[in-house]
Amino acid sequence: MNVKQAYQDLLGRHGRQGWWPLLTRAGQDGFDKDGYHPGTYDVIATEQHRFEVYTGAILTQNTTWENAQKALQALQQHHLLNPSSLQSAEDDRIASLIEPAGYYNQKTTYLQAIADAFNNETTPTRHDLLTVTGVGDETADTILCYAHSEPRIIADEYTRRWLDNHGVKRTDYDDIQAYIDQRFPRNTEQRQELHALIVTDQKA
DNA sequence: GCCCAGGAGCATA
DNA sequence: TATGCTCATGGG
């Protein structure tokens, strides 16, 4: 499979997606009302924005972004969208705020774990992230790619389906990731776009 | 009523 | 190592 060509095809049909969406930047220069930045390439540089990616990555697990966004907005409105406030907040309070995203008790535990582990001064290794409760392969790669601008391939279910549609049969996460990694430029901007385009395309 | 959505942890064998 | 079960709301 010609992965680069398939990527160009997706880009031509859907246009730039501008992930990761940041609600704390929605409406600002280059960001639309939902926080996407399709016209510009954004490198996360502040603690607030980086932690919002971490939080969003947990909240969107097995849920639509629309519902995860409701939970994010609730946390933001109650000034809990930062590590220290989240750590000191009561479980029940967090759970009730993120309720629209589903699995709210589990995700409360996950958010507290990620808040404990979060350190804006250093980029964690993939192994470090995987030791945090609630962070699996996909969430770890999502965080490294979007919050820390590392050129990582995210090999989720949509990606597996995308390869399958192109005749490439892979089921194991690491196999899917390796297949694309060997055939696509090691470029963060393009790898962020690739994942966004695959998700957009599979939903269309 | 059913199934899926921008998954992961844990128990069991 | 590999399945199976659990977590839970919201929309089609």
Short mmCIF file of C-alpha atoms (C1' of nucleotides) in Angstrom, two decimals:
data_model
loop_
_atom_site.label_atom_id
_atom_site.label_comp_id
_atom_site.label_asym_id
_atom_site.label_seq_id
_atom_site.Cartn_x
_atom_site.Cartn_y
_atom_site.Cartn_z
CA MET A 1 0.00 0.00 0.00
CA ASN A 2 1.19 3.49 -0.88
CA VAL A 3 0.47 5.20 2.43
CA LYS A 4 1.74 8.63 1.34
CA GLN A 5 -0.52 8.62 -1.69
CA ALA A 6 -3.50 7.45 0.36
CA TYR A 7 -2.79 10.32 2.76
CA GLN A 8 -2.73 12.85 -0.09
CA ASP A 9 -6.03 11.42 -1.29
CA LEU A 10 -7.62 11.94 2.14
CA LEU A 11 -6.20 15.45 2.33
CA GLY A 12 -7.61 16.28 -1.10
CA ARG A 13 -11.06 14.99 -0.23
CA HIS A 14 -11.44 16.33 3.31
CA GLY A 15 -8.94 19.18 3.62
CA ARG A 16 -6.82 19.95 6.66
CA GLN A 17 -8.50 18.98 9.94
CA GLY A 18 -6.43 21.00 12.41
CA TRP A 19 -6.38 18.61 15.38
CA TRP A 20 -6.05 18.64 18.40
CA PRO A 21 -9.05 20.89 19.16
CA LEU A 22 -8.49 23.22 22.13
CA LEU A 23 -11.61 24.73 23.64
CA THR A 24 -9.45 27.18 25.59
CA ARG A 25 -8.37 28.65 22.24
CA ALA A 26 -11.72 28.47 20.43
CA GLY A 27 -12.40 31.66 18.51
CA GLN A 28 -8.81 32.92 18.75
CA ASP A 29 -6.65 33.66 15.69
CA GLY A 30 -6.47 30.56 13.50
CA PHE A 31 -8.88 28.58 15.71
CA ASP A 32 -12.54 28.01 14.87
CA LYS A 33 -15.48 27.98 17.29
CA ASP A 34 -14.76 24.37 18.31
CA GLY A 35 -11.05 24.93 18.80
CA TYR A 36 -9.75 23.33 15.58
CA HIS A 37 -6.96 25.07 13.65
CA PRO A 38 -7.35 23.91 10.01
CA GLY A 39 -5.50 26.85 8.50
CA THR A 40 -2.43 26.85 10.71
CA TYR A 41 -0.07 24.34 12.33
CA ASP A 42 -0.20 24.64 16.12
CA VAL A 43 2.67 23.50 18.33
CA ILE A 44 1.47 23.16 21.92
CA ALA A 45 3.63 25.42 24.04
CA THR A 46 1.75 26.17 27.25
CA GLU A 47 0.97 24.02 30.28
CA GLN A 48 -2.73 24.84 30.04
CA HIS A 49 -3.07 23.71 26.44
CA ARG A 50 -0.91 20.65 26.96
CA PHE A 51 -2.95 19.51 29.94
CA GLU A 52 -6.13 20.06 27.99
CA VAL A 53 -4.89 17.53 25.42
CA TYR A 54 -4.15 15.01 28.19
CA THR A 55 -7.60 15.51 29.68
CA GLY A 56 -9.38 15.38 26.33
CA ALA A 57 -7.54 12.19 25.38
CA ILE A 58 -8.94 10.48 28.48
CA LEU A 59 -12.44 11.90 28.17
CA THR A 60 -12.89 10.93 24.52
CA GLN A 61 -12.18 7.25 25.15
CA ASN A 62 -15.00 5.18 23.63
CA THR A 63 -17.12 8.32 23.27
CA THR A 64 -17.80 10.94 20.61
CA TRP A 65 -15.76 14.13 20.75
CA GLU A 66 -19.02 16.05 21.12
CA ASN A 67 -19.69 14.39 24.48
CA ALA A 68 -16.07 14.66 25.59
CA GLN A 69 -16.23 18.37 24.78
CA LYS A 70 -19.24 18.84 27.07
CA ALA A 71 -17.24 17.31 29.90
CA LEU A 72 -14.22 19.48 29.11
CA GLN A 73 -16.35 22.62 29.10
CA ALA A 74 -17.84 21.71 32.47
CA LEU A 75 -14.37 21.23 33.96
CA GLN A 76 -13.21 24.51 32.43
CA GLN A 77 -16.22 26.44 33.75
CA HIS A 78 -15.54 25.15 37.25
CA HIS A 79 -11.82 25.96 36.98
CA LEU A 80 -10.79 22.31 37.20
CA LEU A 81 -8.98 22.09 33.88
CA ASN A 82 -5.54 22.11 35.49
CA PRO A 83 -3.55 19.44 37.38
CA SER A 84 -3.56 20.90 40.90
CA SER A 85 -7.28 21.75 41.03
CA LEU A 86 -8.15 18.35 39.63
CA GLN A 87 -6.00 16.61 42.24
CA SER A 88 -7.69 18.36 45.14
CA ALA A 89 -11.26 18.12 43.84
CA GLU A 90 -13.73 15.62 45.31
CA ASP A 91 -14.36 12.48 43.24
CA ASP A 92 -18.11 13.01 43.15
CA ARG A 93 -17.71 16.57 41.93
CA ILE A 94 -15.48 15.54 39.04
CA ALA A 95 -17.74 12.62 38.19
CA SER A 96 -20.86 14.76 38.00
CA LEU A 97 -19.14 17.35 35.81
CA ILE A 98 -17.81 14.83 33.27
CA GLU A 99 -20.97 12.74 33.27
CA PRO A 100 -21.89 13.49 29.61
CA ALA A 101 -18.72 11.69 28.45
CA GLY A 102 -19.83 8.38 29.98
CA TYR A 103 -17.80 6.02 32.23
CA TYR A 104 -17.66 8.97 34.58
CA ASN A 105 -16.50 7.05 37.67
CA GLN A 106 -13.68 5.32 35.79
CA LYS A 107 -12.67 8.49 34.01
CA THR A 108 -12.58 10.37 37.31
CA THR A 109 -9.94 7.91 38.49
CA TYR A 110 -8.11 8.20 35.18
CA LEU A 111 -8.11 12.01 35.27
CA GLN A 112 -6.72 12.06 38.78
CA ALA A 113 -4.00 9.61 37.76
CA ILE A 114 -3.00 11.69 34.75
CA ALA A 115 -3.08 14.87 36.85
CA ASP A 116 -0.68 13.22 39.32
CA ALA A 117 1.66 12.09 36.54
CA PHE A 118 1.57 15.32 34.54
CA ASN A 119 4.79 17.32 34.48
CA ASN A 120 4.94 20.19 32.03
CA GLU A 121 8.72 20.42 32.23
CA THR A 122 9.48 17.04 30.71
CA THR A 123 8.18 14.92 27.86
CA PRO A 124 7.33 11.48 29.26
CA THR A 125 8.47 8.31 27.55
CA ARG A 126 5.82 6.06 26.06
CA HIS A 127 6.64 3.52 28.75
CA ASP A 128 6.06 6.12 31.48
CA LEU A 129 2.67 6.99 30.07
CA LEU A 130 1.63 3.34 29.89
CA THR A 131 2.19 2.97 33.64
CA VAL A 132 -0.47 5.63 34.30
CA THR A 133 -3.90 4.14 35.01
CA GLY A 134 -6.22 4.86 32.12
CA VAL A 135 -3.50 5.34 29.52
CA GLY A 136 -3.23 2.51 26.97
CA ASP A 137 -1.44 2.33 23.61
CA GLU A 138 -3.74 4.67 21.74
CA THR A 139 -4.00 7.33 24.44
CA ALA A 140 -0.21 7.28 24.99
CA ASP A 141 0.48 7.85 21.30
CA THR A 142 -2.23 10.50 21.12
CA ILE A 143 -0.65 12.42 24.00
CA LEU A 144 2.87 12.15 22.57
CA CYS A 145 1.77 13.17 19.09
CA TYR A 146 -0.55 16.06 19.91
CA ALA A 147 0.54 17.33 23.34
CA HIS A 148 4.31 16.82 22.88
CA SER A 149 4.59 17.11 19.08
CA GLU A 150 6.30 13.75 18.63
CA PRO A 151 5.88 12.19 15.15
CA ARG A 152 3.99 9.10 16.33
CA ILE A 153 1.52 6.95 14.43
CA ILE A 154 -1.78 6.38 16.25
CA ALA A 155 -3.10 2.94 15.38
CA ASP A 156 -6.71 2.94 16.51
CA GLU A 157 -9.70 0.97 15.22
CA TYR A 158 -10.31 3.52 12.45
CA THR A 159 -6.72 3.08 11.28
CA ARG A 160 -7.09 -0.70 11.26
CA ARG A 161 -10.24 -0.34 9.14
CA TRP A 162 -8.51 2.15 6.80
CA LEU A 163 -5.66 -0.29 6.13
CA ASP A 164 -8.16 -3.11 5.74
CA ASN A 165 -10.02 -1.11 3.08
CA HIS A 166 -6.71 -0.83 1.21
CA GLY A 167 -6.15 -4.58 1.40
CA VAL A 168 -3.70 -4.53 4.31
CA LYS A 169 -4.82 -6.99 6.98
CA ARG A 170 -3.35 -6.22 10.40
CA THR A 171 -5.04 -6.65 13.78
CA ASP A 172 -2.29 -6.08 16.37
CA TYR A 173 -1.79 -2.47 17.48
CA ASP A 174 1.99 -2.62 17.17
CA ASP A 175 1.82 -4.21 13.70
CA ILE A 176 -0.54 -1.52 12.38
CA GLN A 177 1.64 1.20 13.84
CA ALA A 178 4.85 -0.28 12.45
CA TYR A 179 3.37 -0.75 8.98
CA ILE A 180 2.49 2.93 8.65
CA ASP A 181 5.57 4.15 10.51
CA GLN A 182 7.82 2.52 7.89
CA ARG A 183 5.89 4.06 4.98
CA PHE A 184 5.11 7.61 6.11
CA PRO A 185 7.35 10.65 6.73
CA ARG A 186 8.55 11.08 10.30
CA ASN A 187 6.92 14.51 10.42
CA THR A 188 4.74 15.58 13.32
CA GLU A 189 2.43 17.91 11.41
CA GLN A 190 1.67 15.29 8.77
CA ARG A 191 1.24 12.53 11.35
CA GLN A 192 -1.18 14.63 13.35
CA GLU A 193 -3.13 15.28 10.16
CA LEU A 194 -3.01 11.63 9.09
CA HIS A 195 -4.79 10.43 12.20
CA ALA A 196 -7.36 13.22 12.05
CA LEU A 197 -8.05 12.55 8.38
CA ILE A 198 -8.45 8.80 8.94
CA VAL A 199 -10.99 9.40 11.69
CA THR A 200 -12.87 11.98 9.62
CA ASP A 201 -12.87 9.72 6.57
CA GLN A 202 -14.07 6.62 8.40
CA LYS A 203 -16.94 8.55 9.96
CA ALA A 204 -18.01 10.01 6.61
"C1'" DG B 1 -35.23 -1.90 21.70
"C1'" DC B 2 -30.39 -2.16 19.39
"C1'" DC B 3 -25.66 -0.58 18.18
"C1'" DC B 4 -21.82 2.43 18.14
"C1'" DA B 5 -18.75 6.26 19.59
"C1'" DG B 6 -11.58 9.68 18.62
"C1'" DG B 7 -10.49 2.49 25.04
"C1'" DA B 8 -8.55 0.54 29.00
"C1'" DG B 9 -8.19 -2.42 33.23
"C1'" DC B 10 -8.79 -6.64 35.24
"C1'" DA B 11 -10.00 -11.56 36.02
"C1'" DT B 12 -9.52 -15.87 34.24
"C1'" DA B 13 -7.50 -19.83 31.87
"C1'" DT C 1 -0.68 -14.73 25.54
"C1'" DA C 2 -5.53 -14.28 24.71
"C1'" DT C 3 -10.26 -13.74 25.21
"C1'" DG C 4 -14.34 -12.00 28.08
"C1'" DC C 5 -16.43 -8.79 31.15
"C1'" DT C 6 -17.08 -4.16 32.96
"C1'" DC C 7 -17.55 0.67 32.77
"C1'" DA C 8 -22.19 4.41 30.98
"C1'" DT C 9 -24.02 8.52 28.41
"C1'" DG C 10 -26.03 10.14 24.02
"C1'" DG C 11 -27.43 9.87 19.28
"C1'" DG C 12 -28.95 7.29 15.10
#
